[in-house]
CSV table of C-alpha atoms and ligand atoms in Angstrom, one decimal:
chain,number,residue,atom,x,y,z
S,1,MET,CA,74.1,127.3,149.6
S,2,ASN,CA,73.3,123.8,150.8
S,3,PRO,CA,76.1,122.6,153.2
S,4,THR,CA,75.8,119.0,151.9
S,5,LEU,CA,76.1,120.1,148.4
S,6,ASP,CA,79.2,122.1,149.5
S,7,ARG,CA,80.8,119.0,150.9
S,8,LEU,CA,79.8,117.0,147.8
S,9,ARG,CA,81.4,119.6,145.5
S,10,THR,CA,84.6,119.6,147.5
S,11,ARG,CA,84.8,115.8,147.2
S,12,LEU,CA,84.1,115.9,143.5
S,13,ALA,CA,86.6,118.6,142.9
S,14,GLN,CA,89.3,116.3,144.3
S,15,VAL,CA,88.1,113.4,142.1
S,16,VAL,CA,88.3,115.6,139.1
S,17,ASP,CA,91.8,117.0,140.1
S,18,LEU,CA,93.1,113.4,140.3
S,19,ARG,CA,91.7,112.5,137.0
S,20,ARG,CA,93.0,115.6,135.3
S,21,VAL,CA,96.5,115.0,136.7
S,22,ASN,CA,96.2,111.5,135.4
S,23,SER,CA,95.4,112.7,131.9
S,24,LEU,CA,98.3,115.1,132.1
S,25,LEU,CA,100.6,112.1,132.9
S,26,PHE,CA,99.2,110.4,129.9
S,27,TRP,CA,100.0,113.4,127.7
S,28,ASP,CA,103.5,113.5,129.2
S,29,GLN,CA,103.9,109.8,128.5
S,30,GLN,CA,103.0,110.3,124.8
S,31,THR,CA,105.0,113.5,124.2
S,32,MET,CA,107.9,113.8,126.6
S,33,MET,CA,108.6,110.8,128.7
S,34,PRO,CA,111.7,108.6,127.9
S,35,ALA,CA,110.5,105.2,126.8
S,36,ALA,CA,112.1,103.4,129.8
S,37,GLY,CA,109.8,105.4,132.1
S,38,ALA,CA,106.8,103.3,131.0
S,39,ALA,CA,106.7,100.8,133.8
S,40,ALA,CA,106.9,103.5,136.6
S,41,ARG,CA,104.4,105.6,134.7
S,42,GLY,CA,102.0,102.7,134.7
S,43,GLU,CA,102.2,102.5,138.5
S,44,HIS,CA,101.7,106.2,138.9
S,45,ARG,CA,98.6,106.3,136.7
S,46,ALA,CA,97.1,103.2,138.3
S,47,THR,CA,97.5,104.8,141.8
S,48,LEU,CA,95.8,108.0,140.7
S,49,ASP,CA,93.1,106.1,139.0
S,50,ARG,CA,92.4,104.0,142.1
S,51,LEU,CA,92.4,107.0,144.4
S,52,ALA,CA,89.9,108.9,142.2
S,53,HIS,CA,87.7,105.9,141.9
S,54,GLU,CA,87.7,105.1,145.6
S,55,LEU,CA,86.9,108.6,146.6
S,56,PHE,CA,84.1,108.7,144.1
S,57,VAL,CA,82.4,105.3,144.8
S,58,ALA,CA,82.7,105.6,148.6
S,59,ASP,CA,79.5,105.1,150.7
S,60,GLU,CA,79.9,108.8,151.8
S,61,THR,CA,79.3,110.0,148.2
S,62,GLY,CA,76.1,108.0,148.2
S,63,ARG,CA,74.9,109.3,151.5
S,64,MET,CA,75.4,112.9,150.4
S,65,LEU,CA,73.5,112.2,147.2
S,66,ASP,CA,70.6,110.7,149.2
S,67,GLU,CA,70.6,113.7,151.5
S,68,LEU,CA,70.4,116.0,148.5
S,69,GLU,CA,67.5,114.2,146.8
S,70,SER,CA,64.7,116.4,148.3
S,71,TYR,CA,66.8,119.6,147.8
S,72,ALA,CA,67.3,118.7,144.1
S,73,GLU,CA,63.6,118.6,143.6
S,74,THR,CA,63.3,122.2,144.5
S,75,LEU,CA,65.8,123.2,141.8
S,76,ASP,CA,65.3,124.1,138.2
S,77,TYR,CA,66.2,121.1,136.0
S,78,ASP,CA,68.6,123.3,134.0
S,79,SER,CA,70.4,124.7,136.9
S,80,ASP,CA,74.1,123.7,137.5
S,81,ASP,CA,73.3,122.3,140.9
S,82,ALA,CA,70.3,120.1,139.8
S,83,SER,CA,72.4,118.9,136.8
S,84,LEU,CA,75.3,118.1,139.0
S,85,ILE,CA,73.3,116.0,141.4
S,86,ARG,CA,71.4,114.2,138.6
S,87,VAL,CA,74.5,113.4,136.5
S,88,VAL,CA,76.7,112.4,139.5
S,89,ARG,CA,73.9,110.1,140.8
S,90,ALA,CA,73.9,108.3,137.4
S,91,ASP,CA,77.7,108.1,137.3
S,92,TYR,CA,77.8,106.8,140.9
S,93,GLU,CA,75.2,104.1,140.4
S,94,LYS,CA,77.0,102.9,137.3
S,95,ALA,CA,80.4,102.9,138.9
S,96,ARG,CA,79.2,101.1,142.1
S,97,ARG,CA,77.9,98.1,140.1
S,98,VAL,CA,81.5,97.0,139.1
S,99,PRO,CA,83.5,95.3,141.8
S,100,ALA,CA,86.9,96.8,142.5
S,101,GLU,CA,88.6,93.5,141.7
S,102,LEU,CA,87.0,93.2,138.3
S,103,ARG,CA,87.9,96.9,137.5
S,104,ALA,CA,91.5,96.3,138.5
S,105,GLU,CA,91.6,93.1,136.3
S,106,MET,CA,90.2,95.1,133.3
S,107,THR,CA,92.9,97.8,133.7
S,108,ARG,CA,95.6,95.2,133.9
S,109,ALA,CA,94.3,93.2,131.0
S,110,ALA,CA,94.1,96.5,129.0
S,111,SER,CA,97.7,97.4,129.5
S,112,GLU,CA,98.9,93.9,128.9
S,113,GLY,CA,96.6,93.8,125.8
S,114,LEU,CA,98.2,97.0,124.4
S,115,ARG,CA,101.7,95.6,124.9
S,116,ALA,CA,100.8,92.3,123.2
S,117,TRP,CA,99.1,94.2,120.4
S,118,MET,CA,102.1,96.4,119.7
S,119,GLY,CA,104.3,93.3,119.3
S,120,ALA,CA,101.8,91.4,117.3
S,121,LYS,CA,101.2,94.4,114.9
S,122,ALA,CA,104.9,94.8,114.4
S,123,GLU,CA,105.1,91.1,113.4
S,124,SER,CA,101.7,91.2,111.6
S,125,ASP,CA,100.7,88.1,113.6
S,126,PHE,CA,97.2,88.0,114.8
S,127,ALA,CA,97.8,84.7,116.6
S,128,ALA,CA,100.2,86.4,118.9
S,129,PHE,CA,97.5,88.8,120.0
S,130,LEU,CA,94.7,86.3,120.4
S,131,PRO,CA,95.3,85.3,124.1
S,132,ALA,CA,95.3,89.0,125.2
S,133,LEU,CA,92.1,89.6,123.1
S,134,GLU,CA,90.4,86.6,124.6
S,135,ARG,CA,91.2,87.8,128.1
S,136,ASN,CA,89.8,91.3,127.3
S,137,VAL,CA,86.6,89.9,125.8
S,138,GLU,CA,86.1,87.5,128.7
S,139,LEU,CA,86.4,90.4,131.2
S,140,ARG,CA,84.0,92.6,129.2
S,141,ARG,CA,81.5,89.8,129.4
S,142,ARG,CA,81.9,89.8,133.2
S,143,TYR,CA,81.5,93.5,133.1
S,144,ILE,CA,78.2,93.2,131.2
S,145,ASP,CA,77.0,90.7,133.8
S,146,CYS,CA,77.3,93.5,136.5
S,147,PHE,CA,74.3,95.2,134.9
S,148,ASP,CA,70.7,94.4,134.1
S,149,GLY,CA,67.8,96.1,132.4
S,150,TYR,CA,69.4,96.3,129.0
S,151,ASP,CA,67.8,95.2,125.7
S,152,GLU,CA,70.9,93.4,124.5
S,153,PRO,CA,74.3,92.9,126.1
S,154,TYR,CA,76.1,95.2,123.7
S,155,ASP,CA,74.0,98.1,125.1
S,156,VAL,CA,76.1,98.0,128.3
S,157,LEU,CA,79.4,98.6,126.4
S,158,LEU,CA,77.9,101.3,124.1
S,159,ASP,CA,76.6,103.2,127.1
S,160,ASP,CA,80.1,103.7,128.4
S,161,TYR,CA,80.9,105.8,125.4
S,162,GLU,CA,77.5,107.2,124.4
S,163,ARG,CA,75.3,107.3,127.4
S,164,GLY,CA,71.7,106.4,126.7
S,165,MET,CA,72.2,105.2,123.2
S,166,LYS,CA,70.9,101.7,122.3
S,167,THR,CA,72.5,99.2,120.0
S,168,ALA,CA,69.2,98.9,118.1
S,169,GLU,CA,69.2,102.6,117.4
S,170,VAL,CA,72.8,102.6,116.1
S,171,ARG,CA,72.0,99.6,114.0
S,172,ALA,CA,69.1,101.3,112.3
S,173,ILE,CA,71.2,104.4,111.6
S,174,PHE,CA,74.1,102.4,110.2
S,175,GLU,CA,71.8,100.3,108.0
S,176,GLU,CA,70.6,103.5,106.4
S,177,VAL,CA,74.1,104.9,106.0
S,178,LYS,CA,75.4,101.6,104.5
S,179,HIS,CA,72.6,101.5,101.9
S,180,ALA,CA,73.3,105.1,100.8
S,181,LEU,CA,77.0,104.8,100.8
S,182,VAL,CA,77.6,101.6,98.8
S,183,PRO,CA,76.3,103.1,95.5
S,184,LEU,CA,77.8,106.5,96.3
S,185,ILE,CA,81.3,105.0,96.7
S,186,ARG,CA,80.9,103.1,93.4
S,187,GLU,CA,80.0,106.4,91.6
S,188,ALA,CA,82.8,108.3,93.1
S,189,ALA,CA,85.4,105.6,92.4
S,190,ASP,CA,84.5,105.8,88.7
S,191,ARG,CA,85.7,109.4,88.5
S,192,ASP,CA,89.3,109.9,87.6
S,193,ALA,CA,91.3,111.0,90.6
S,194,ASP,CA,94.2,113.2,90.2
S,195,ASP,CA,95.9,113.5,93.5
S,196,ASP,CA,99.5,112.4,92.9
S,197,PHE,CA,100.7,115.8,93.9
S,198,LEU,CA,99.5,115.1,97.5
S,199,ARG,CA,102.3,112.5,97.8
S,200,GLY,CA,105.9,113.6,97.7
S,201,SER,CA,108.1,115.5,100.0
S,202,PHE,CA,106.6,117.9,102.5
S,203,PRO,CA,109.2,119.0,105.0
S,204,VAL,CA,108.0,118.4,108.5
S,205,GLU,CA,108.9,121.8,109.9
S,206,ARG,CA,106.9,123.5,107.2
S,207,GLN,CA,104.0,121.2,108.0
S,208,GLU,CA,104.2,122.1,111.6
S,209,ALA,CA,104.3,125.9,110.8
S,210,ILE,CA,101.3,125.8,108.4
S,211,GLY,CA,99.3,123.5,110.8
S,212,ARG,CA,99.8,126.0,113.5
S,213,GLU,CA,98.8,128.8,111.2
S,214,VAL,CA,95.5,127.2,110.3
S,215,ILE,CA,94.5,126.5,113.9
S,216,GLU,CA,95.5,129.9,115.0
S,217,ALA,CA,93.1,131.3,112.3
S,218,PHE,CA,90.4,129.0,113.8
S,219,GLY,CA,91.0,130.1,117.4
S,220,PHE,CA,93.9,128.2,118.9
S,221,ARG,CA,95.4,130.5,121.6
S,222,PRO,CA,99.0,130.0,122.6
S,223,ASP,CA,98.4,131.2,126.1
S,224,SER,CA,96.1,128.4,126.9
S,225,TRP,CA,96.7,125.6,124.3
S,226,ARG,CA,99.7,123.4,123.3
S,227,LEU,CA,100.3,121.6,120.0
S,228,ASP,CA,102.8,118.7,120.2
S,229,HIS,CA,103.8,115.7,118.2
S,230,THR,CA,102.8,112.1,118.9
S,231,PRO,CA,102.5,108.9,116.8
S,232,HIS,CA,98.7,108.8,117.4
S,233,PRO,CA,97.1,112.3,117.5
S,234,PHE,CA,94.8,113.0,120.4
S,235,ALA,CA,93.3,115.9,122.4
S,236,GLY,CA,93.4,116.2,126.2
S,237,GLY,CA,94.5,118.6,128.8
S,238,ALA,CA,94.2,119.6,132.4
S,239,ALA,CA,91.8,122.5,132.4
S,240,ILE,CA,89.7,124.9,130.3
S,241,ASP,CA,92.8,127.1,130.0
S,242,ASP,CA,95.2,124.2,129.5
S,243,ILE,CA,94.3,122.3,126.3
S,244,ARG,CA,96.8,119.9,124.9
S,245,ILE,CA,96.4,118.6,121.3
S,246,THR,CA,98.8,116.5,119.3
S,247,THR,CA,99.3,115.6,115.7
S,248,HIS,CA,101.4,113.3,113.6
S,249,TYR,CA,103.7,114.5,110.7
S,250,ARG,CA,104.8,112.3,107.8
S,251,GLU,CA,107.1,113.8,105.3
S,252,ARG,CA,105.4,112.0,102.4
S,253,ASP,CA,101.9,113.5,102.7
S,254,LEU,CA,99.8,116.3,104.2
S,255,ASP,CA,97.6,114.2,106.4
S,256,SER,CA,98.9,116.0,109.5
S,257,PHE,CA,97.2,119.1,108.3
S,258,PHE,CA,93.7,117.5,108.6
S,259,ALA,CA,94.6,115.7,111.8
S,260,THR,CA,95.6,119.0,113.4
S,261,MET,CA,92.3,120.6,112.4
S,262,HIS,CA,90.5,117.5,113.7
S,263,GLU,CA,92.2,117.7,117.1
S,264,TYR,CA,91.5,121.4,117.2
S,265,GLY,CA,87.8,120.6,117.1
S,266,HIS,CA,88.1,118.3,120.1
S,267,GLY,CA,90.2,120.9,122.0
S,268,LEU,CA,87.8,123.7,121.3
S,269,TYR,CA,84.9,121.7,122.8
S,270,GLU,CA,86.9,121.3,126.1
S,271,HIS,CA,88.1,124.9,126.0
S,272,GLN,CA,84.5,126.3,125.7
S,273,VAL,CA,82.9,124.4,128.6
S,274,ALA,CA,81.4,126.9,131.0
S,275,ARG,CA,83.8,128.0,133.7
S,276,GLU,CA,81.3,127.4,136.4
S,277,LEU,CA,81.5,123.7,135.6
S,278,GLU,CA,85.3,123.5,136.0
S,279,ARG,CA,86.5,121.1,138.7
S,280,THR,CA,83.1,119.2,138.6
S,281,PRO,CA,82.2,116.0,136.8
S,282,LEU,CA,80.2,118.2,134.4
S,283,GLY,CA,83.2,120.1,133.2
S,284,SER,CA,84.0,118.2,130.0
S,285,GLY,CA,82.5,117.1,126.7
S,286,VAL,CA,79.5,114.9,127.1
S,287,SER,CA,80.3,111.9,124.9
S,288,LEU,CA,82.7,110.5,122.3
S,289,GLY,CA,80.0,110.9,119.6
S,290,VAL,CA,79.3,114.5,120.3
S,291,HIS,CA,83.0,115.1,120.6
S,292,GLU,CA,83.6,113.6,117.3
S,293,SER,CA,80.9,115.7,115.7
S,294,GLN,CA,83.0,118.7,116.7
S,295,SER,CA,86.4,117.4,115.4
S,296,ARG,CA,84.8,116.2,112.1
S,297,MET,CA,83.1,119.5,111.7
S,298,TRP,CA,86.4,121.4,111.7
S,299,GLU,CA,88.2,118.7,109.7
S,300,ASN,CA,85.6,118.0,107.0
S,301,LEU,CA,82.8,120.6,106.9
S,302,VAL,CA,85.3,123.5,107.3
S,303,GLY,CA,88.7,122.0,106.4
S,304,ARG,CA,87.6,120.2,103.2
S,305,SER,CA,85.3,123.0,102.0
S,306,LEU,CA,85.9,125.2,99.0
S,307,PRO,CA,85.3,128.5,100.9
S,308,PHE,CA,88.0,127.5,103.4
S,309,TRP,CA,90.5,126.7,100.7
S,310,ARG,CA,89.7,130.0,98.9
S,311,PHE,CA,91.0,131.6,102.1
S,312,PHE,CA,93.9,129.3,102.8
S,313,TYR,CA,95.2,127.8,99.6
S,314,GLY,CA,97.6,130.6,98.7
S,315,ARG,CA,99.3,130.2,102.1
S,316,LEU,CA,99.6,126.4,101.6
S,317,GLN,CA,101.0,126.9,98.1
S,318,ALA,CA,103.5,129.4,99.5
S,319,ALA,CA,104.6,126.8,102.1
S,320,PHE,CA,105.1,124.0,99.5
S,321,PRO,CA,105.8,125.8,96.2
S,322,GLU,CA,107.7,122.8,94.7
S,323,GLN,CA,104.7,120.5,95.3
S,324,LEU,CA,101.7,122.8,94.9
S,325,GLY,CA,102.9,125.8,92.9
S,326,ASP,CA,101.4,124.6,89.6
S,327,VAL,CA,98.3,123.0,91.1
S,328,GLU,CA,95.3,125.2,90.8
S,329,LEU,CA,92.7,125.5,93.6
S,330,GLU,CA,89.9,123.4,92.1
S,331,ARG,CA,92.3,120.5,91.4
S,332,PHE,CA,93.6,120.6,95.0
S,333,TYR,CA,90.1,120.8,96.4
S,334,ARG,CA,89.0,117.7,94.4
S,335,ALA,CA,92.1,115.9,95.5
S,336,VAL,CA,91.6,116.4,99.2
S,337,ASN,CA,88.0,115.2,98.8
S,338,ARG,CA,88.9,112.1,96.8
S,339,VAL,CA,86.8,109.0,97.6
S,340,HIS,CA,88.7,105.8,97.3
S,341,PRO,CA,88.4,102.6,99.2
S,342,SER,CA,91.5,101.9,101.3
S,343,LEU,CA,92.6,99.4,104.0
S,344,ILE,CA,93.4,101.7,106.9
S,345,ARG,CA,90.6,103.4,108.8
S,346,ILE,CA,92.5,106.4,110.0
S,347,HIS,CA,93.6,107.3,106.4
S,348,ALA,CA,90.2,106.7,104.9
S,349,ASP,CA,88.2,109.5,103.1
S,350,GLU,CA,85.1,111.0,104.7
S,351,VAL,CA,82.7,108.6,102.8
S,352,THR,CA,84.4,105.2,103.0
S,353,TYR,CA,85.4,105.9,106.6
S,354,ASN,CA,81.9,105.0,107.7
S,355,LEU,CA,82.1,101.5,106.2
S,356,HIS,CA,85.3,100.9,108.3
S,357,ILE,CA,83.3,101.8,111.3
S,358,ILE,CA,80.2,99.7,110.4
S,359,LEU,CA,82.4,96.7,109.8
S,360,ARG,CA,83.8,97.0,113.4
S,361,PHE,CA,80.4,97.8,114.9
S,362,GLU,CA,79.0,94.6,113.4
S,363,LEU,CA,82.0,92.5,114.3
S,364,GLU,CA,81.9,93.7,117.9
S,365,GLN,CA,78.3,92.6,118.3
S,366,ASP,CA,79.3,89.2,116.7
S,367,ILE,CA,82.1,88.9,119.3
S,368,VAL,CA,80.0,89.9,122.3
S,369,ASN,CA,77.1,87.6,121.2
S,370,GLY,CA,79.4,84.7,120.5
S,371,ARG,CA,78.6,84.6,116.8
S,372,VAL,CA,82.2,84.8,115.7
S,373,GLU,CA,85.0,82.8,117.2
S,374,LEU,CA,87.9,85.0,118.1
S,375,ARG,CA,90.4,82.7,116.5
S,376,ASP,CA,88.6,83.3,113.2
S,377,LEU,CA,88.6,87.1,113.5
S,378,ALA,CA,91.4,87.9,111.0
S,379,GLN,CA,89.7,85.7,108.4
S,380,VAL,CA,86.2,87.2,109.0
S,381,TRP,CA,87.8,90.7,108.8
S,382,GLY,CA,89.2,89.9,105.4
S,383,GLU,CA,85.8,88.6,104.1
S,384,ARG,CA,84.0,91.7,105.2
S,385,MET,CA,86.6,94.1,103.8
S,386,ASP,CA,86.1,92.4,100.5
S,387,GLU,CA,82.3,92.6,100.8
S,388,TYR,CA,82.1,96.3,101.9
S,389,LEU,CA,85.0,97.9,100.2
S,390,GLY,CA,86.1,95.4,97.6
S,391,LEU,CA,89.6,95.1,99.0
S,392,GLU,CA,91.9,92.2,99.7
S,393,VAL,CA,93.6,92.4,103.1
S,394,PRO,CA,97.3,91.6,102.5
S,395,ASP,CA,98.2,91.0,106.2
S,396,ASP,CA,97.0,91.3,109.8
S,397,ALA,CA,98.8,94.5,110.4
S,398,ARG,CA,96.7,96.2,107.7
S,399,GLY,CA,93.7,94.3,108.7
S,400,VAL,CA,92.4,93.2,112.1
S,401,LEU,CA,95.4,94.5,114.0
S,402,GLN,CA,95.4,98.1,112.7
S,403,ASP,CA,93.6,99.7,115.6
S,404,MET,CA,94.5,99.7,119.3
S,405,HIS,CA,90.9,99.9,120.7
S,406,TRP,CA,90.3,96.2,121.3
S,407,ALA,CA,93.7,95.7,122.7
S,408,GLY,CA,92.8,98.2,125.4
S,409,GLY,CA,89.5,96.6,126.1
S,410,GLN,CA,87.6,99.4,124.4
S,411,ILE,CA,84.8,97.4,122.8
S,412,GLY,CA,81.8,99.6,121.9
S,413,TYR,CA,83.9,102.7,121.1
S,414,PHE,CA,84.1,102.6,117.3
S,415,SER,CA,80.5,103.4,116.5
S,416,THR,CA,80.9,106.9,118.1
S,417,TYR,CA,83.1,108.0,115.2
S,418,SER,CA,80.3,107.6,112.7
S,419,LEU,CA,77.6,108.8,115.1
S,420,GLY,CA,79.8,111.9,115.3
S,421,ASN,CA,79.9,112.2,111.5
S,422,VAL,CA,76.1,112.0,111.4
S,423,MET,CA,75.5,114.6,114.1
S,424,SER,CA,78.1,117.0,112.7
S,425,VAL,CA,75.9,117.8,109.7
S,426,GLN,CA,72.7,118.1,111.8
S,427,ILE,CA,74.5,120.7,113.9
S,428,TRP,CA,76.1,122.3,110.8
S,429,GLU,CA,72.7,122.8,109.1
S,430,ARG,CA,71.4,124.4,112.3
S,431,VAL,CA,74.4,126.8,112.5
S,432,LEU,CA,73.7,127.8,108.8
S,433,GLU,CA,70.1,128.7,109.7
S,434,ASP,CA,71.3,130.9,112.5
S,435,VAL,CA,74.3,132.4,110.7
S,436,PRO,CA,73.4,132.5,107.0
S,437,ASP,CA,76.7,134.1,105.9
S,438,LEU,CA,78.8,131.6,107.8
S,439,VAL,CA,80.7,130.1,104.9
S,440,GLU,CA,81.2,133.4,103.1
S,441,GLY,CA,83.0,134.4,106.2
S,442,PHE,CA,85.4,131.5,105.8
S,443,GLU,CA,86.7,133.0,102.6
S,444,ARG,CA,87.8,136.0,104.6
S,445,GLY,CA,89.3,133.8,107.4
S,446,GLU,CA,86.4,134.6,109.8
S,447,PHE,CA,85.8,131.6,112.1
S,448,ALA,CA,84.6,133.3,115.2
S,449,PRO,CA,80.9,133.1,114.4
S,450,LEU,CA,81.1,129.3,114.1
S,451,ARG,CA,83.2,129.0,117.3
S,452,GLU,CA,80.8,131.2,119.2
S,453,TRP,CA,77.7,129.4,118.0
S,454,LEU,CA,79.2,126.0,119.1
S,455,GLY,CA,80.2,127.5,122.5
S,456,GLU,CA,76.9,129.0,123.1
S,457,ASN,CA,74.7,126.1,122.0
S,458,LEU,CA,76.8,123.0,122.7
S,459,HIS,CA,80.1,123.4,124.5
S,460,ARG,CA,79.2,125.5,127.5
S,461,HIS,CA,76.8,122.8,128.7
S,462,GLY,CA,79.6,120.3,129.4
S,463,ARG,CA,78.0,117.1,130.7
S,464,LYS,CA,74.8,118.7,132.1
S,465,TYR,CA,72.5,116.8,129.6
S,466,ARG,CA,72.6,113.4,128.1
S,467,PRO,CA,74.1,113.4,124.6
S,468,GLN,CA,70.8,113.1,122.7
S,469,GLU,CA,69.2,115.6,125.1
S,470,LEU,CA,71.9,118.1,124.3
S,471,LEU,CA,71.6,117.5,120.5
S,472,GLU,CA,67.8,118.0,120.7
S,473,ARG,CA,68.2,121.3,122.6
S,474,ALA,CA,70.9,122.5,120.2
S,475,VAL,CA,69.3,121.5,116.8
S,476,GLY,CA,65.7,120.7,117.6
S,477,ARG,CA,65.8,116.9,117.2
S,478,THR,CA,67.8,113.8,118.1
S,479,ILE,CA,70.1,111.9,115.8
S,480,ASP,CA,69.0,111.6,112.2
S,481,PRO,CA,71.2,110.4,109.3
S,482,ALA,CA,69.3,112.2,106.6
S,483,PRO,CA,71.2,115.5,106.6
S,484,TYR,CA,74.5,113.7,106.7
S,485,LEU,CA,73.6,111.5,103.7
S,486,ARG,CA,72.3,114.5,101.8
S,487,TYR,CA,75.5,116.3,102.4
S,488,LEU,CA,77.6,113.4,101.2
S,489,ARG,CA,75.5,112.9,98.1
S,490,GLU,CA,75.6,116.6,97.2
S,491,LYS,CA,79.4,116.7,97.7
S,492,HIS,CA,80.4,113.4,96.2
S,493,GLY,CA,77.6,112.2,94.0
S,494,THR,CA,77.7,112.2,90.2
S,495,GLY,CA,78.4,115.6,88.8
S,496,ALA,CA,79.4,117.0,92.2
S,497,LEU,CA,82.8,118.3,93.3
S,498,THR,CA,83.1,120.9,90.6
S,499,ALA,CA,84.4,124.2,91.8
I,1,ZN,ZN1,88.5,112.4,117.0
């Protein structure tokens, strides 16, 4: 073992520990903490964040990386050591470009932005949020100025969430998706949609029990996972054997069921990272897009498929006999796959969802490039919702204020949701080639073959490879929307969706 590498690993383990404890504090804040603890918690988290950052960007880290350069050249590219040195070098160089003072200002503006957004959303008043948004955007512009060598400014923001991906690539993918989806949505919307039985009264404690039952069938293990309740579902945790996922229950519908499966997919990714990578910066999912490909796979490709429901529908009916006792399987399956334009992204079906994302992706570029004035944003939002989904936006809360991302300064994030959708089907098709009886297994409640394929081909690598490099290794090519669009057409096009 190389002694410099030993020292570097020790330092990085401390950085990772501080970050993991910080994410646990975030989990606690969302699930357990009394509301009045928020101010103190903000200080705790800022301190941990600063300590981790300082330890990471210190000159000493750079000296160790320099010393390790010639050693790294002797190693196999795929080895854990070579990957660690390569990825940490890239992370380090990126982090060093941003002055500490700008970083602190962005953190502060994000927490103030979130506070302003919550108030503005409650009042449905975009004007009340505008100053905080202006501040966040101005700081993101200064952040972009810290970098050079990009094709367009938005590349810098995108790279934070999907390393190596260029705006132009995403634009080309989304153009193709948009052209395919507009007619598909029109066809699907013409079909009669009988899903009234999905709204009514679904007691929360029964939703919780049945949600737990489904993810336990998928592979949730009570000895190393937790499922809790938060207003906004998320997945996190502190270690490979300490996975925390959350969901959100509403008495009036069964959305929680799909949200729980979604977060299970995120949790499984983190749970199946190779143990050798734990306590290193390689020990987590590689990007938001690849992460989302995993959550969408369990939510949509498994959880909205007919074979899955052949296995599970009887249990769901038994949990909600008043609502579903008389609803046969095919009717239920069609209802949970209904395509119908709606105002709120997080409640959108799997087809129209992408147009919500494309709208935000385009608007973000308009903001960064100064083509849209921020004060006009609510109005422009309304015009584009009309253009893309034929909907009139009744108020700011159900329009431009619905998501928290921009309030927290996260510009460049949204596109990863649809990139994940696209990649999920590429991965799925590859799994089907390798495991031909995969979906027949679902009818018998067998999910281990899918779990194991994902662990072996994607999850265990953690952050060793760049996102597109990982995809290419797993499925044989980089991102391509054709399989996804084919899947959507087959499932939702004219004549489809018959059981
Ligand atoms: Zn997700």
